[in-house]
Amino acid sequence: MSGNDDARATRRVVLGRIAGVFGVNGWVKVFSETEPREGILRYSPWTIGEAGQPLRVLEGRAHGKGVVARIEGCNDRDQAALLVDREIAVTRDRLPPPSADEFYWIDLEGLPVETLSGTQLGRVSHLFSTGSNDVLVVIGERERLLPFVWNDVIRSVDFDRPLIQVDWDPDF
């Protein structure tokens, strides 16, 4: 594994956030970005906040449109309230490998992006979802928002080179 791979493996991947308290016994409501949503419970311990405080999940389940969980050391509503709005993350190396035609967004961050004619557009800053498709935010001499649409815009992703090739007008 190269130094770049080591750094990527230890990067934090946000899986959700603590959205509120649930009951009086220290349970928390969780907004999960995993699919299925209760999949977030498999990643115990969670690291919470930028400092990466580890929290072990004792139990949890799907509840309504979210997930509820009981966390070790969190025994009442007041303790649970201290965790509200904190991000839930794990390191990248804790995630299962994606299938051949899938990527974790974090794996694309930092990759250089060039057009089919070889014009450098910059590097991937981050991605976001619009509902209809994901968007690649590329920062170079300026910021560009490229729809992550296979074969139409995104032509190839090569982690070995590393490079993302796009069919995109550099003036746009």
Short mmCIF file of N, CA and C in Angstrom, two decimals:
data_model
loop_
_atom_site.label_atom_id
_atom_site.label_comp_id
_atom_site.label_asym_id
_atom_site.label_seq_id
_atom_site.Cartn_x
_atom_site.Cartn_y
_atom_site.Cartn_z
N MET A 1 0.84 -1.17 0.00
CA MET A 1 0.00 0.00 0.00
C MET A 1 0.88 1.24 0.00
N SER A 2 0.61 2.18 -0.87
CA SER A 2 1.42 3.39 -0.95
C SER A 2 1.00 4.36 0.14
N GLY A 3 1.77 5.41 0.32
CA GLY A 3 1.45 6.44 1.31
C GLY A 3 0.09 7.05 1.07
N ASN A 4 -0.26 7.26 -0.21
CA ASN A 4 -1.57 7.80 -0.55
C ASN A 4 -2.68 6.87 -0.12
N ASP A 5 -2.48 5.56 -0.36
CA ASP A 5 -3.48 4.56 0.02
C ASP A 5 -3.63 4.52 1.54
N ASP A 6 -2.49 4.63 2.27
CA ASP A 6 -2.54 4.64 3.73
C ASP A 6 -3.34 5.83 4.23
N ALA A 7 -3.09 6.99 3.65
CA ALA A 7 -3.81 8.20 4.06
C ALA A 7 -5.29 8.07 3.77
N ARG A 8 -5.64 7.53 2.61
CA ARG A 8 -7.05 7.36 2.24
C ARG A 8 -7.72 6.37 3.19
N ALA A 9 -7.02 5.29 3.59
CA ALA A 9 -7.60 4.26 4.45
C ALA A 9 -7.96 4.80 5.83
N THR A 10 -7.24 5.81 6.30
CA THR A 10 -7.50 6.34 7.63
C THR A 10 -8.35 7.61 7.62
N ARG A 11 -8.80 8.04 6.45
CA ARG A 11 -9.67 9.22 6.38
C ARG A 11 -11.03 8.90 6.97
N ARG A 12 -11.62 9.89 7.60
CA ARG A 12 -12.95 9.73 8.19
C ARG A 12 -14.02 9.75 7.11
N VAL A 13 -14.95 8.82 7.21
CA VAL A 13 -16.10 8.77 6.32
C VAL A 13 -17.34 8.97 7.18
N VAL A 14 -18.07 10.03 6.91
CA VAL A 14 -19.28 10.32 7.67
C VAL A 14 -20.40 9.41 7.20
N LEU A 15 -21.00 8.70 8.15
CA LEU A 15 -22.09 7.78 7.84
C LEU A 15 -23.44 8.32 8.28
N GLY A 16 -23.44 9.38 9.06
CA GLY A 16 -24.70 9.94 9.55
C GLY A 16 -24.42 10.94 10.65
N ARG A 17 -25.47 11.23 11.43
CA ARG A 17 -25.31 12.13 12.56
C ARG A 17 -26.35 11.80 13.62
N ILE A 18 -26.05 12.21 14.82
CA ILE A 18 -27.01 12.04 15.90
C ILE A 18 -27.99 13.20 15.79
N ALA A 19 -29.26 12.85 15.57
CA ALA A 19 -30.27 13.84 15.24
C ALA A 19 -31.11 14.28 16.43
N GLY A 20 -31.10 13.53 17.52
CA GLY A 20 -31.91 13.91 18.66
C GLY A 20 -31.85 12.85 19.74
N VAL A 21 -32.62 13.07 20.78
CA VAL A 21 -32.71 12.09 21.86
C VAL A 21 -33.97 11.26 21.67
N PHE A 22 -33.96 10.06 22.22
CA PHE A 22 -35.09 9.15 22.10
C PHE A 22 -35.38 8.57 23.47
N GLY A 23 -36.44 9.03 24.08
CA GLY A 23 -36.81 8.54 25.40
C GLY A 23 -35.96 9.16 26.50
N VAL A 24 -36.01 8.53 27.67
CA VAL A 24 -35.32 9.09 28.84
C VAL A 24 -34.13 8.26 29.30
N ASN A 25 -33.87 7.14 28.61
CA ASN A 25 -32.82 6.21 29.06
C ASN A 25 -31.51 6.31 28.28
N GLY A 26 -31.28 7.45 27.62
CA GLY A 26 -30.00 7.67 26.96
C GLY A 26 -29.93 7.24 25.50
N TRP A 27 -31.04 6.80 24.92
CA TRP A 27 -31.05 6.43 23.51
C TRP A 27 -30.99 7.70 22.66
N VAL A 28 -30.44 7.56 21.46
CA VAL A 28 -30.36 8.69 20.53
C VAL A 28 -31.05 8.33 19.21
N LYS A 29 -31.58 9.37 18.56
CA LYS A 29 -32.10 9.23 17.20
C LYS A 29 -30.93 9.47 16.25
N VAL A 30 -30.85 8.65 15.21
CA VAL A 30 -29.73 8.73 14.28
C VAL A 30 -30.26 8.95 12.87
N PHE A 31 -29.68 9.94 12.18
CA PHE A 31 -29.92 10.10 10.76
C PHE A 31 -28.79 9.34 10.07
N SER A 32 -29.15 8.29 9.32
CA SER A 32 -28.15 7.42 8.70
C SER A 32 -28.11 7.64 7.19
N GLU A 33 -26.89 7.69 6.65
CA GLU A 33 -26.71 7.79 5.20
C GLU A 33 -26.31 6.45 4.61
N THR A 34 -26.40 5.37 5.41
CA THR A 34 -26.08 4.05 4.89
C THR A 34 -27.32 3.45 4.23
N GLU A 35 -27.10 2.46 3.41
CA GLU A 35 -28.20 1.74 2.75
C GLU A 35 -28.02 0.27 3.04
N PRO A 36 -28.91 -0.38 3.78
CA PRO A 36 -30.10 0.18 4.39
C PRO A 36 -29.74 1.08 5.57
N ARG A 37 -30.65 1.92 5.98
CA ARG A 37 -30.35 2.93 7.00
C ARG A 37 -29.85 2.33 8.31
N GLU A 38 -30.34 1.14 8.69
CA GLU A 38 -29.88 0.52 9.94
C GLU A 38 -28.49 -0.09 9.80
N GLY A 39 -27.93 -0.07 8.60
CA GLY A 39 -26.57 -0.56 8.37
C GLY A 39 -25.53 0.21 9.19
N ILE A 40 -25.84 1.43 9.57
CA ILE A 40 -24.92 2.23 10.38
C ILE A 40 -24.60 1.55 11.71
N LEU A 41 -25.51 0.71 12.19
CA LEU A 41 -25.31 0.03 13.47
C LEU A 41 -24.20 -1.02 13.41
N ARG A 42 -23.86 -1.49 12.22
CA ARG A 42 -22.81 -2.52 12.06
C ARG A 42 -21.40 -1.95 12.25
N TYR A 43 -21.26 -0.65 12.29
CA TYR A 43 -19.94 -0.03 12.31
C TYR A 43 -19.45 0.38 13.69
N SER A 44 -20.00 -0.19 14.73
CA SER A 44 -19.57 0.15 16.07
C SER A 44 -18.11 -0.28 16.29
N PRO A 45 -17.28 0.54 16.93
CA PRO A 45 -17.62 1.83 17.52
C PRO A 45 -17.65 2.93 16.47
N TRP A 46 -18.49 3.92 16.73
CA TRP A 46 -18.53 5.12 15.91
C TRP A 46 -17.49 6.09 16.43
N THR A 47 -17.00 6.95 15.57
CA THR A 47 -16.21 8.08 16.03
C THR A 47 -17.09 9.30 15.86
N ILE A 48 -17.17 10.08 16.92
CA ILE A 48 -18.10 11.21 16.96
C ILE A 48 -17.32 12.51 16.94
N GLY A 49 -17.75 13.43 16.09
CA GLY A 49 -17.14 14.75 16.03
C GLY A 49 -15.75 14.72 15.41
N GLU A 50 -15.18 15.89 15.25
CA GLU A 50 -13.86 16.03 14.63
C GLU A 50 -12.76 15.36 15.44
N ALA A 51 -12.92 15.32 16.76
CA ALA A 51 -11.90 14.71 17.61
C ALA A 51 -11.90 13.20 17.50
N GLY A 52 -12.97 12.63 16.94
CA GLY A 52 -13.03 11.19 16.76
C GLY A 52 -13.24 10.41 18.04
N GLN A 53 -14.04 10.96 18.95
CA GLN A 53 -14.35 10.27 20.20
C GLN A 53 -15.03 8.94 19.88
N PRO A 54 -14.46 7.80 20.32
CA PRO A 54 -15.09 6.51 20.02
C PRO A 54 -16.29 6.24 20.93
N LEU A 55 -17.39 5.80 20.32
CA LEU A 55 -18.58 5.44 21.07
C LEU A 55 -19.05 4.06 20.60
N ARG A 56 -19.21 3.15 21.55
CA ARG A 56 -19.63 1.79 21.21
C ARG A 56 -21.15 1.71 21.24
N VAL A 57 -21.72 1.18 20.18
CA VAL A 57 -23.16 0.99 20.08
C VAL A 57 -23.53 -0.31 20.78
N LEU A 58 -24.39 -0.23 21.78
CA LEU A 58 -24.81 -1.42 22.51
C LEU A 58 -25.98 -2.12 21.84
N GLU A 59 -26.91 -1.33 21.30
CA GLU A 59 -28.04 -1.90 20.57
C GLU A 59 -28.68 -0.79 19.75
N GLY A 60 -29.47 -1.20 18.78
CA GLY A 60 -30.15 -0.23 17.95
C GLY A 60 -31.10 -0.91 17.00
N ARG A 61 -31.92 -0.08 16.34
CA ARG A 61 -32.90 -0.62 15.40
C ARG A 61 -33.44 0.50 14.52
N ALA A 62 -34.05 0.10 13.40
CA ALA A 62 -34.76 1.06 12.56
C ALA A 62 -35.97 1.55 13.35
N HIS A 63 -36.28 2.84 13.20
CA HIS A 63 -37.43 3.41 13.89
C HIS A 63 -37.98 4.55 13.04
N GLY A 64 -39.18 4.36 12.50
CA GLY A 64 -39.75 5.37 11.61
C GLY A 64 -38.87 5.54 10.39
N LYS A 65 -38.50 6.78 10.09
CA LYS A 65 -37.63 7.06 8.94
C LYS A 65 -36.16 7.10 9.32
N GLY A 66 -35.85 6.76 10.55
CA GLY A 66 -34.47 6.81 11.01
C GLY A 66 -34.07 5.56 11.75
N VAL A 67 -33.14 5.75 12.66
CA VAL A 67 -32.59 4.67 13.47
C VAL A 67 -32.48 5.21 14.89
N VAL A 68 -32.68 4.33 15.86
CA VAL A 68 -32.41 4.70 17.25
C VAL A 68 -31.34 3.77 17.78
N ALA A 69 -30.52 4.29 18.70
CA ALA A 69 -29.40 3.49 19.22
C ALA A 69 -29.15 3.82 20.68
N ARG A 70 -28.65 2.81 21.39
CA ARG A 70 -28.20 2.99 22.76
C ARG A 70 -26.69 2.87 22.75
N ILE A 71 -26.03 3.88 23.31
CA ILE A 71 -24.58 3.98 23.26
C ILE A 71 -24.01 3.76 24.66
N GLU A 72 -22.91 3.02 24.71
CA GLU A 72 -22.24 2.74 25.98
C GLU A 72 -21.90 4.04 26.71
N GLY A 73 -22.24 4.09 28.00
CA GLY A 73 -21.93 5.26 28.82
C GLY A 73 -22.96 6.37 28.72
N CYS A 74 -23.93 6.21 27.90
CA CYS A 74 -24.99 7.22 27.73
C CYS A 74 -26.26 6.64 28.36
N ASN A 75 -26.54 7.05 29.60
CA ASN A 75 -27.59 6.39 30.37
C ASN A 75 -28.82 7.24 30.64
N ASP A 76 -28.79 8.50 30.25
CA ASP A 76 -29.99 9.32 30.46
C ASP A 76 -30.13 10.36 29.36
N ARG A 77 -31.26 11.01 29.37
CA ARG A 77 -31.59 11.99 28.33
C ARG A 77 -30.57 13.14 28.27
N ASP A 78 -30.08 13.58 29.42
CA ASP A 78 -29.12 14.69 29.44
C ASP A 78 -27.80 14.30 28.77
N GLN A 79 -27.33 13.07 29.02
CA GLN A 79 -26.10 12.61 28.37
C GLN A 79 -26.32 12.48 26.86
N ALA A 80 -27.48 11.97 26.46
CA ALA A 80 -27.79 11.83 25.04
C ALA A 80 -27.85 13.20 24.36
N ALA A 81 -28.39 14.19 25.05
CA ALA A 81 -28.52 15.53 24.48
C ALA A 81 -27.16 16.14 24.13
N LEU A 82 -26.12 15.76 24.85
CA LEU A 82 -24.78 16.28 24.57
C LEU A 82 -24.23 15.79 23.23
N LEU A 83 -24.81 14.73 22.69
CA LEU A 83 -24.32 14.15 21.43
C LEU A 83 -25.08 14.65 20.21
N VAL A 84 -26.19 15.34 20.42
CA VAL A 84 -27.04 15.78 19.30
C VAL A 84 -26.26 16.70 18.36
N ASP A 85 -26.47 16.48 17.08
CA ASP A 85 -25.85 17.23 15.96
C ASP A 85 -24.40 16.85 15.70
N ARG A 86 -23.89 15.84 16.36
CA ARG A 86 -22.52 15.38 16.08
C ARG A 86 -22.53 14.38 14.93
N GLU A 87 -21.52 14.46 14.08
CA GLU A 87 -21.38 13.52 12.97
C GLU A 87 -20.93 12.16 13.48
N ILE A 88 -21.42 11.11 12.82
CA ILE A 88 -21.00 9.74 13.10
C ILE A 88 -20.10 9.33 11.94
N ALA A 89 -18.89 8.91 12.24
CA ALA A 89 -17.95 8.55 11.19
C ALA A 89 -17.20 7.27 11.56
N VAL A 90 -16.58 6.69 10.54
CA VAL A 90 -15.64 5.58 10.70
C VAL A 90 -14.48 5.87 9.77
N THR A 91 -13.37 5.16 9.94
CA THR A 91 -12.28 5.33 8.98
C THR A 91 -12.59 4.54 7.72
N ARG A 92 -12.09 4.98 6.60
CA ARG A 92 -12.37 4.37 5.30
C ARG A 92 -12.07 2.88 5.28
N ASP A 93 -11.01 2.46 5.98
CA ASP A 93 -10.63 1.04 5.95
C ASP A 93 -11.64 0.13 6.66
N ARG A 94 -12.60 0.70 7.37
CA ARG A 94 -13.63 -0.10 8.03
C ARG A 94 -14.80 -0.41 7.10
N LEU A 95 -14.86 0.22 5.94
CA LEU A 95 -15.95 -0.01 5.00
C LEU A 95 -15.66 -1.22 4.12
N PRO A 96 -16.69 -1.96 3.72
CA PRO A 96 -16.45 -3.09 2.83
C PRO A 96 -15.99 -2.59 1.46
N PRO A 97 -15.24 -3.42 0.73
CA PRO A 97 -14.81 -2.97 -0.60
C PRO A 97 -16.03 -2.77 -1.51
N PRO A 98 -16.02 -1.71 -2.31
CA PRO A 98 -17.13 -1.50 -3.23
C PRO A 98 -17.06 -2.52 -4.36
N SER A 99 -18.20 -2.76 -5.01
CA SER A 99 -18.18 -3.66 -6.17
C SER A 99 -17.46 -2.97 -7.32
N ALA A 100 -17.17 -3.72 -8.37
CA ALA A 100 -16.31 -3.25 -9.47
C ALA A 100 -16.80 -1.95 -10.11
N ASP A 101 -18.09 -1.74 -10.17
CA ASP A 101 -18.62 -0.55 -10.85
C ASP A 101 -19.10 0.51 -9.86
N GLU A 102 -18.65 0.45 -8.62
CA GLU A 102 -19.05 1.42 -7.61
C GLU A 102 -17.82 2.07 -6.99
N PHE A 103 -18.05 3.24 -6.35
CA PHE A 103 -16.99 3.96 -5.67
C PHE A 103 -17.56 4.54 -4.40
N TYR A 104 -16.70 4.69 -3.42
CA TYR A 104 -17.05 5.55 -2.29
C TYR A 104 -16.62 6.95 -2.70
N TRP A 105 -17.44 7.92 -2.39
CA TRP A 105 -17.12 9.30 -2.74
C TRP A 105 -15.75 9.68 -2.23
N ILE A 106 -15.39 9.26 -1.03
CA ILE A 106 -14.10 9.64 -0.44
C ILE A 106 -12.93 9.16 -1.30
N ASP A 107 -13.13 8.05 -2.04
CA ASP A 107 -12.07 7.53 -2.89
C ASP A 107 -11.84 8.41 -4.11
N LEU A 108 -12.83 9.19 -4.50
CA LEU A 108 -12.70 10.09 -5.65
C LEU A 108 -12.11 11.44 -5.27
N GLU A 109 -12.25 11.80 -4.00
CA GLU A 109 -11.74 13.10 -3.55
C GLU A 109 -10.23 13.17 -3.71
N GLY A 110 -9.78 14.26 -4.31
CA GLY A 110 -8.35 14.47 -4.52
C GLY A 110 -7.84 13.98 -5.86
N LEU A 111 -8.64 13.19 -6.59
CA LEU A 111 -8.17 12.69 -7.89
C LEU A 111 -8.16 13.83 -8.92
N PRO A 112 -7.14 13.85 -9.79
CA PRO A 112 -7.12 14.83 -10.86
C PRO A 112 -8.18 14.51 -11.91
N VAL A 113 -8.69 15.56 -12.54
CA VAL A 113 -9.73 15.43 -13.56
C VAL A 113 -9.22 16.10 -14.83
N GLU A 114 -9.34 15.38 -15.96
CA GLU A 114 -8.95 15.97 -17.25
C GLU A 114 -9.99 15.61 -18.31
N THR A 115 -10.04 16.45 -19.34
CA THR A 115 -10.95 16.20 -20.45
C THR A 115 -10.37 15.11 -21.35
N LEU A 116 -11.18 14.64 -22.29
CA LEU A 116 -10.72 13.62 -23.23
C LEU A 116 -9.55 14.12 -24.08
N SER A 117 -9.47 15.45 -24.28
CA SER A 117 -8.37 16.01 -25.06
C SER A 117 -7.13 16.31 -24.20
N GLY A 118 -7.19 16.00 -22.89
CA GLY A 118 -6.02 16.16 -22.03
C GLY A 118 -5.95 17.47 -21.27
N THR A 119 -6.98 18.30 -21.35
CA THR A 119 -6.99 19.56 -20.60
C THR A 119 -7.26 19.27 -19.12
N GLN A 120 -6.32 19.73 -18.26
CA GLN A 120 -6.47 19.54 -16.83
C GLN A 120 -7.53 20.51 -16.29
N LEU A 121 -8.52 19.96 -15.56
CA LEU A 121 -9.56 20.80 -14.98
C LEU A 121 -9.33 21.07 -13.50
N GLY A 122 -8.54 20.23 -12.84
CA GLY A 122 -8.29 20.40 -11.42
C GLY A 122 -8.42 19.06 -10.71
N ARG A 123 -8.76 19.14 -9.43
CA ARG A 123 -8.91 17.94 -8.60
C ARG A 123 -10.30 17.92 -7.97
N VAL A 124 -10.76 16.71 -7.69
CA VAL A 124 -12.06 16.56 -7.04
C VAL A 124 -11.97 17.08 -5.61
N SER A 125 -12.77 18.06 -5.30
CA SER A 125 -12.86 18.60 -3.94
C SER A 125 -13.80 17.74 -3.11
N HIS A 126 -15.00 17.54 -3.63
CA HIS A 126 -16.00 16.74 -2.95
C HIS A 126 -17.13 16.44 -3.92
N LEU A 127 -18.11 15.69 -3.47
CA LEU A 127 -19.29 15.37 -4.26
C LEU A 127 -20.52 15.69 -3.43
N PHE A 128 -21.62 15.91 -4.14
CA PHE A 128 -22.90 16.05 -3.45
C PHE A 128 -23.99 15.50 -4.35
N SER A 129 -25.12 15.21 -3.74
CA SER A 129 -26.24 14.64 -4.48
C SER A 129 -27.31 15.69 -4.69
N THR A 130 -27.89 15.70 -5.88
CA THR A 130 -28.97 16.64 -6.17
C THR A 130 -30.32 15.94 -6.16
N GLY A 131 -30.31 14.64 -6.00
CA GLY A 131 -31.55 13.88 -6.10
C GLY A 131 -31.63 13.19 -7.44
N SER A 132 -31.37 13.94 -8.52
CA SER A 132 -31.41 13.32 -9.85
C SER A 132 -30.08 12.68 -10.22
N ASN A 133 -28.97 13.27 -9.76
CA ASN A 133 -27.65 12.68 -9.98
C ASN A 133 -26.65 13.28 -9.01
N ASP A 134 -25.52 12.63 -8.88
CA ASP A 134 -24.45 13.15 -8.04
C ASP A 134 -23.66 14.19 -8.83
N VAL A 135 -23.01 15.09 -8.12
CA VAL A 135 -22.24 16.15 -8.76
C VAL A 135 -20.82 16.13 -8.22
N LEU A 136 -19.86 16.16 -9.14
CA LEU A 136 -18.43 16.19 -8.83
C LEU A 136 -18.02 17.66 -8.78
N VAL A 137 -17.47 18.10 -7.66
CA VAL A 137 -16.97 19.47 -7.53
C VAL A 137 -15.47 19.43 -7.79
N VAL A 138 -15.07 20.07 -8.87
CA VAL A 138 -13.67 20.06 -9.31
C VAL A 138 -13.09 21.46 -9.12
N ILE A 139 -11.97 21.53 -8.39
CA ILE A 139 -11.32 22.81 -8.14
C ILE A 139 -10.00 22.83 -8.91
N GLY A 140 -9.88 23.81 -9.78
CA GLY A 140 -8.66 24.05 -10.53
C GLY A 140 -8.43 25.54 -10.55
N GLU A 141 -8.25 26.12 -11.76
CA GLU A 141 -8.13 27.57 -11.83
C GLU A 141 -9.45 28.23 -11.45
N ARG A 142 -10.54 27.41 -11.46
CA ARG A 142 -11.84 27.83 -10.96
C ARG A 142 -12.63 26.59 -10.54
N GLU A 143 -13.74 26.79 -9.92
CA GLU A 143 -14.58 25.66 -9.50
C GLU A 143 -15.53 25.26 -10.64
N ARG A 144 -15.63 23.95 -10.86
CA ARG A 144 -16.56 23.42 -11.85
C ARG A 144 -17.44 22.37 -11.18
N LEU A 145 -18.70 22.34 -11.56
CA LEU A 145 -19.65 21.34 -11.08
C LEU A 145 -19.98 20.43 -12.25
N LEU A 146 -19.54 19.18 -12.16
CA LEU A 146 -19.75 18.22 -13.24
C LEU A 146 -20.74 17.14 -12.79
N PRO A 147 -21.79 16.93 -13.56
CA PRO A 147 -22.72 15.85 -13.20
C PRO A 147 -22.01 14.50 -13.31
N PHE A 148 -22.17 13.66 -12.30
CA PHE A 148 -21.53 12.35 -12.31
C PHE A 148 -22.44 11.41 -13.07
N VAL A 149 -22.37 11.48 -14.40
CA VAL A 149 -23.20 10.67 -15.28
C VAL A 149 -22.27 9.83 -16.16
N TRP A 150 -22.30 8.52 -15.95
CA TRP A 150 -21.43 7.62 -16.70
C TRP A 150 -21.70 7.70 -18.19
N ASN A 151 -20.62 7.62 -18.97
CA ASN A 151 -20.60 7.60 -20.42
C ASN A 151 -21.00 8.93 -21.05
N ASP A 152 -21.79 9.73 -20.38
CA ASP A 152 -22.15 11.04 -20.91
C ASP A 152 -21.09 12.07 -20.52
N VAL A 153 -20.77 12.14 -19.23
CA VAL A 153 -19.77 13.08 -18.73
C VAL A 153 -18.55 12.32 -18.20
N ILE A 154 -18.77 11.40 -17.29
CA ILE A 154 -17.67 10.63 -16.70
C ILE A 154 -17.34 9.47 -17.63
N ARG A 155 -16.14 9.49 -18.20
CA ARG A 155 -15.75 8.45 -19.15
C ARG A 155 -14.93 7.34 -18.51
N SER A 156 -14.07 7.70 -17.54
CA SER A 156 -13.29 6.66 -16.86
C SER A 156 -12.80 7.17 -15.52
N VAL A 157 -12.66 6.23 -14.61
CA VAL A 157 -12.05 6.50 -13.31
C VAL A 157 -10.95 5.46 -13.16
N ASP A 158 -9.73 5.94 -13.07
CA ASP A 158 -8.57 5.06 -12.98
C ASP A 158 -7.80 5.37 -11.70
N PHE A 159 -7.91 4.48 -10.72
CA PHE A 159 -7.24 4.70 -9.44
C PHE A 159 -5.74 4.42 -9.55
N ASP A 160 -5.31 3.64 -10.54
CA ASP A 160 -3.90 3.33 -10.69
C ASP A 160 -3.12 4.52 -11.25
N ARG A 161 -3.70 5.29 -12.14
CA ARG A 161 -2.97 6.41 -12.77
C ARG A 161 -2.67 7.54 -11.80
N PRO A 162 -3.36 8.05 -10.94
CA PRO A 162 -4.81 8.15 -10.77
C PRO A 162 -5.37 9.27 -11.64
N LEU A 163 -6.61 9.08 -12.16
CA LEU A 163 -7.17 10.06 -13.08
C LEU A 163 -8.65 9.79 -13.33
N ILE A 164 -9.41 10.85 -13.40
CA ILE A 164 -10.79 10.78 -13.88
C ILE A 164 -10.83 11.51 -15.21
N GLN A 165 -11.27 10.82 -16.26
CA GLN A 165 -11.41 11.43 -17.57
C GLN A 165 -12.87 11.78 -17.81
N VAL A 166 -13.09 12.98 -18.32
CA VAL A 166 -14.46 13.48 -18.53
C VAL A 166 -14.62 14.02 -19.94
N ASP A 167 -15.84 13.92 -20.43
CA ASP A 167 -16.23 14.56 -21.68
C ASP A 167 -16.88 15.87 -21.30
N TRP A 168 -16.08 16.93 -21.27
CA TRP A 168 -16.54 18.20 -20.74
C TRP A 168 -15.82 19.35 -21.44
N ASP A 169 -16.56 20.39 -21.77
CA ASP A 169 -15.98 21.58 -22.39
C ASP A 169 -15.26 22.37 -21.30
N PRO A 170 -13.94 22.55 -21.39
CA PRO A 170 -13.20 23.25 -20.33
C PRO A 170 -13.63 24.71 -20.17
N ASP A 171 -14.30 25.27 -21.16
CA ASP A 171 -14.76 26.66 -21.06
C ASP A 171 -16.10 26.77 -20.32
N PHE A 172 -16.71 25.63 -20.04
CA PHE A 172 -18.01 25.63 -19.38
C PHE A 172 -17.85 25.55 -17.88
#
